[in-house]
Amino acid sequence: MTETQQQPTPELQALNRLVGTWKVGGGAEGTVRYEWMPGRFFLLQHVELTQFGEPVTGMEVIGNLRPFGEPTGPDVASRYYDSVGNTFDYVYELAGDTLTIWAGAKGSPAYYRGTFDAAGTTVTGEWVYPGGGGYASTMTRI
């Protein structure tokens, strides 16, 4: 395919349900906003949260990897960058109304799993960490 024939994958396009601004509650509180980068090959998440009593501002770029000269990768991957110097890698999957975000690689023991309500205005779930920990998290569209 030429560059002009390349299309965003259906797996990435499914994340269109996240576009907009959401109020986050639970173990981290604040707002997140999702928007498409022009071309719709990458979904950008803007993060303004308070977690463990500390404010965190961040940005995440979500899309299929396509290194120079290689085919588009199968997973919807992301890298998150924040105001305290962290970079985290994730893999997103939306199957039906269930959103799973794995920390690191798909199938990781650290993940978020949440479910969209029927109206698509609330996602309720939790972060699960190996060895315990994690926290409930709910996003409500505003």
PDB file of C-alpha atoms in Angstrom:
ATOM      1  CA  MET A   1       0.000   0.000   0.000  1.00  0.00           C
ATOM      2  CA  THR A   2       1.102   3.530  -0.590  1.00  0.00           C
ATOM      3  CA  GLU A   3       0.966   6.057   2.206  1.00  0.00           C
ATOM      4  CA  THR A   4      -2.299   7.478   0.813  1.00  0.00           C
ATOM      5  CA  GLN A   5      -3.973   4.045   0.901  1.00  0.00           C
ATOM      6  CA  GLN A   6      -3.092   3.343   4.552  1.00  0.00           C
ATOM      7  CA  GLN A   7      -6.124   3.426   6.858  1.00  0.00           C
ATOM      8  CA  PRO A   8      -6.417   3.371  10.649  1.00  0.00           C
ATOM      9  CA  THR A   9      -7.110  -0.157  11.916  1.00  0.00           C
ATOM     10  CA  PRO A  10     -10.617  -1.136  13.062  1.00  0.00           C
ATOM     11  CA  GLU A  11      -9.125  -1.842  16.527  1.00  0.00           C
ATOM     12  CA  LEU A  12      -7.927   1.753  16.760  1.00  0.00           C
ATOM     13  CA  GLN A  13     -11.124   3.199  15.266  1.00  0.00           C
ATOM     14  CA  ALA A  14     -13.116   1.393  17.996  1.00  0.00           C
ATOM     15  CA  LEU A  15     -11.506   3.741  20.541  1.00  0.00           C
ATOM     16  CA  ASN A  16     -13.510   6.623  19.053  1.00  0.00           C
ATOM     17  CA  ARG A  17     -15.890   5.960  21.977  1.00  0.00           C
ATOM     18  CA  LEU A  18     -13.284   7.592  24.233  1.00  0.00           C
ATOM     19  CA  VAL A  19     -13.197  10.915  22.356  1.00  0.00           C
ATOM     20  CA  GLY A  20     -14.264  13.758  24.625  1.00  0.00           C
ATOM     21  CA  THR A  21     -13.638  14.905  28.174  1.00  0.00           C
ATOM     22  CA  TRP A  22     -14.136  12.602  31.148  1.00  0.00           C
ATOM     23  CA  LYS A  23     -14.225  13.160  34.898  1.00  0.00           C
ATOM     24  CA  VAL A  24     -12.168  10.464  36.630  1.00  0.00           C
ATOM     25  CA  GLY A  25     -12.873   9.225  40.159  1.00  0.00           C
ATOM     26  CA  GLY A  26     -11.446   6.494  42.345  1.00  0.00           C
ATOM     27  CA  GLY A  27      -7.754   5.967  43.060  1.00  0.00           C
ATOM     28  CA  ALA A  28      -6.906   8.874  40.761  1.00  0.00           C
ATOM     29  CA  GLU A  29      -9.166  11.911  40.397  1.00  0.00           C
ATOM     30  CA  GLY A  30      -9.406  14.718  37.858  1.00  0.00           C
ATOM     31  CA  THR A  31     -10.042  14.874  34.129  1.00  0.00           C
ATOM     32  CA  VAL A  32      -8.817  13.206  30.981  1.00  0.00           C
ATOM     33  CA  ARG A  33      -9.521  14.341  27.436  1.00  0.00           C
ATOM     34  CA  TYR A  34      -9.190  12.227  24.293  1.00  0.00           C
ATOM     35  CA  GLU A  35      -8.919  13.680  20.786  1.00  0.00           C
ATOM     36  CA  TRP A  36      -7.845  12.426  17.381  1.00  0.00           C
ATOM     37  CA  MET A  37      -4.643  13.689  15.849  1.00  0.00           C
ATOM     38  CA  PRO A  38      -5.287  14.769  12.242  1.00  0.00           C
ATOM     39  CA  GLY A  39      -5.436  11.660  10.038  1.00  0.00           C
ATOM     40  CA  ARG A  40      -6.977   9.630  12.903  1.00  0.00           C
ATOM     41  CA  PHE A  41      -3.988   7.274  13.130  1.00  0.00           C
ATOM     42  CA  PHE A  42      -3.308   8.408  16.710  1.00  0.00           C
ATOM     43  CA  LEU A  43      -5.592   9.142  19.640  1.00  0.00           C
ATOM     44  CA  LEU A  44      -4.171  11.681  22.099  1.00  0.00           C
ATOM     45  CA  GLN A  45      -5.050  11.597  25.788  1.00  0.00           C
ATOM     46  CA  HIS A  46      -4.485  14.694  27.925  1.00  0.00           C
ATOM     47  CA  VAL A  47      -4.330  13.872  31.648  1.00  0.00           C
ATOM     48  CA  GLU A  48      -4.851  16.148  34.665  1.00  0.00           C
ATOM     49  CA  LEU A  49      -5.154  13.974  37.752  1.00  0.00           C
ATOM     50  CA  THR A  50      -4.348  13.844  41.434  1.00  0.00           C
ATOM     51  CA  GLN A  51      -3.044  10.454  42.502  1.00  0.00           C
ATOM     52  CA  PHE A  52      -1.760   9.569  45.979  1.00  0.00           C
ATOM     53  CA  GLY A  53      -2.217  13.254  46.889  1.00  0.00           C
ATOM     54  CA  GLU A  54       0.101  14.449  44.106  1.00  0.00           C
ATOM     55  CA  PRO A  55      -0.943  16.342  40.971  1.00  0.00           C
ATOM     56  CA  VAL A  56       0.071  14.690  37.700  1.00  0.00           C
ATOM     57  CA  THR A  57      -0.242  16.139  34.227  1.00  0.00           C
ATOM     58  CA  GLY A  58       0.423  13.857  31.292  1.00  0.00           C
ATOM     59  CA  MET A  59      -0.076  13.057  27.646  1.00  0.00           C
ATOM     60  CA  GLU A  60      -0.527   9.715  25.941  1.00  0.00           C
ATOM     61  CA  VAL A  61      -0.210   8.874  22.248  1.00  0.00           C
ATOM     62  CA  ILE A  62      -2.303   5.815  21.303  1.00  0.00           C
ATOM     63  CA  GLY A  63      -2.138   4.005  17.941  1.00  0.00           C
ATOM     64  CA  ASN A  64      -0.806   1.044  16.006  1.00  0.00           C
ATOM     65  CA  LEU A  65       2.973   0.974  15.730  1.00  0.00           C
ATOM     66  CA  ARG A  66       4.361   1.256  12.202  1.00  0.00           C
ATOM     67  CA  PRO A  67       8.139   1.634  12.296  1.00  0.00           C
ATOM     68  CA  PHE A  68       9.817   2.943   9.160  1.00  0.00           C
ATOM     69  CA  GLY A  69       9.610   0.399   6.346  1.00  0.00           C
ATOM     70  CA  GLU A  70       7.571  -2.125   8.339  1.00  0.00           C
ATOM     71  CA  PRO A  71       3.899  -3.168   8.242  1.00  0.00           C
ATOM     72  CA  THR A  72       1.397  -1.837  10.768  1.00  0.00           C
ATOM     73  CA  GLY A  73       1.590  -3.732  14.056  1.00  0.00           C
ATOM     74  CA  PRO A  74      -1.443  -5.705  15.250  1.00  0.00           C
ATOM     75  CA  ASP A  75      -1.795  -4.138  18.714  1.00  0.00           C
ATOM     76  CA  VAL A  76      -3.051  -0.673  19.626  1.00  0.00           C
ATOM     77  CA  ALA A  77      -0.060   0.488  21.647  1.00  0.00           C
ATOM     78  CA  SER A  78       0.607   3.690  23.533  1.00  0.00           C
ATOM     79  CA  ARG A  79       3.264   5.635  25.350  1.00  0.00           C
ATOM     80  CA  TYR A  80       2.358   7.922  28.239  1.00  0.00           C
ATOM     81  CA  TYR A  81       4.542  10.837  29.377  1.00  0.00           C
ATOM     82  CA  ASP A  82       3.959  12.788  32.597  1.00  0.00           C
ATOM     83  CA  SER A  83       5.037  15.875  34.497  1.00  0.00           C
ATOM     84  CA  VAL A  84       7.127  13.900  36.980  1.00  0.00           C
ATOM     85  CA  GLY A  85       9.247  12.240  34.275  1.00  0.00           C
ATOM     86  CA  ASN A  86       7.537   8.868  33.891  1.00  0.00           C
ATOM     87  CA  THR A  87       7.035   7.068  30.588  1.00  0.00           C
ATOM     88  CA  PHE A  88       4.667   4.116  30.555  1.00  0.00           C
ATOM     89  CA  ASP A  89       3.790   1.787  27.672  1.00  0.00           C
ATOM     90  CA  TYR A  90       0.320   0.264  27.315  1.00  0.00           C
ATOM     91  CA  VAL A  91      -1.737  -1.874  24.917  1.00  0.00           C
ATOM     92  CA  TYR A  92      -5.440  -1.005  24.436  1.00  0.00           C
ATOM     93  CA  GLU A  93      -8.248  -3.357  23.452  1.00  0.00           C
ATOM     94  CA  LEU A  94     -11.951  -2.589  23.210  1.00  0.00           C
ATOM     95  CA  ALA A  95     -14.083  -5.713  22.802  1.00  0.00           C
ATOM     96  CA  GLY A  96     -17.805  -4.959  22.862  1.00  0.00           C
ATOM     97  CA  ASP A  97     -18.307  -2.684  25.876  1.00  0.00           C
ATOM     98  CA  THR A  98     -15.148  -3.860  27.694  1.00  0.00           C
ATOM     99  CA  LEU A  99     -12.022  -1.712  27.586  1.00  0.00           C
ATOM    100  CA  THR A 100      -8.780  -3.380  28.650  1.00  0.00           C
ATOM    101  CA  ILE A 101      -5.524  -1.441  28.986  1.00  0.00           C
ATOM    102  CA  TRP A 102      -2.514  -3.653  29.673  1.00  0.00           C
ATOM    103  CA  ALA A 103       0.586  -2.127  31.281  1.00  0.00           C
ATOM    104  CA  GLY A 104       3.462  -3.118  29.021  1.00  0.00           C
ATOM    105  CA  ALA A 105       2.501  -5.985  26.713  1.00  0.00           C
ATOM    106  CA  LYS A 106      -0.909  -7.462  25.909  1.00  0.00           C
ATOM    107  CA  GLY A 107      -1.740 -10.108  28.500  1.00  0.00           C
ATOM    108  CA  SER A 108       0.317  -8.406  31.236  1.00  0.00           C
ATOM    109  CA  PRO A 109      -0.687  -9.153  34.856  1.00  0.00           C
ATOM    110  CA  ALA A 110      -0.975  -5.362  35.405  1.00  0.00           C
ATOM    111  CA  TYR A 111      -4.017  -3.960  33.613  1.00  0.00           C
ATOM    112  CA  TYR A 112      -7.158  -1.842  33.707  1.00  0.00           C
ATOM    113  CA  ARG A 113     -10.484  -3.385  32.760  1.00  0.00           C
ATOM    114  CA  GLY A 114     -13.614  -1.298  32.568  1.00  0.00           C
ATOM    115  CA  THR A 115     -17.081  -1.521  31.062  1.00  0.00           C
ATOM    116  CA  PHE A 116     -19.029   1.171  29.208  1.00  0.00           C
ATOM    117  CA  ASP A 117     -22.615   1.651  30.362  1.00  0.00           C
ATOM    118  CA  ALA A 118     -25.426   1.369  27.790  1.00  0.00           C
ATOM    119  CA  ALA A 119     -25.383   5.136  27.095  1.00  0.00           C
ATOM    120  CA  GLY A 120     -21.596   5.185  26.625  1.00  0.00           C
ATOM    121  CA  THR A 121     -21.268   7.970  29.194  1.00  0.00           C
ATOM    122  CA  THR A 122     -19.640   6.034  32.063  1.00  0.00           C
ATOM    123  CA  VAL A 123     -16.807   3.519  32.163  1.00  0.00           C
ATOM    124  CA  THR A 124     -16.529   1.602  35.434  1.00  0.00           C
ATOM    125  CA  GLY A 125     -13.602  -0.654  36.237  1.00  0.00           C
ATOM    126  CA  GLU A 126     -10.373  -1.084  38.124  1.00  0.00           C
ATOM    127  CA  TRP A 127      -6.615  -1.202  37.802  1.00  0.00           C
ATOM    128  CA  VAL A 128      -5.210  -4.585  38.834  1.00  0.00           C
ATOM    129  CA  TYR A 129      -1.574  -4.960  39.884  1.00  0.00           C
ATOM    130  CA  PRO A 130       0.269  -8.247  40.408  1.00  0.00           C
ATOM    131  CA  GLY A 131       0.855  -8.982  44.081  1.00  0.00           C
ATOM    132  CA  GLY A 132      -2.058  -6.795  45.193  1.00  0.00           C
ATOM    133  CA  GLY A 133      -2.785  -3.125  45.017  1.00  0.00           C
ATOM    134  CA  GLY A 134      -4.673  -1.493  42.238  1.00  0.00           C
ATOM    135  CA  TYR A 135      -7.758   0.632  42.624  1.00  0.00           C
ATOM    136  CA  ALA A 136     -11.278   1.210  41.343  1.00  0.00           C
ATOM    137  CA  SER A 137     -11.650   3.877  38.671  1.00  0.00           C
ATOM    138  CA  THR A 138     -14.727   5.369  37.061  1.00  0.00           C
ATOM    139  CA  MET A 139     -14.820   7.789  34.124  1.00  0.00           C
ATOM    140  CA  THR A 140     -17.921   9.871  33.441  1.00  0.00           C
ATOM    141  CA  ARG A 141     -18.288  11.900  30.247  1.00  0.00           C
ATOM    142  CA  ILE A 142     -18.656  15.642  30.897  1.00  0.00           C
TER     143      ILE A 142
END
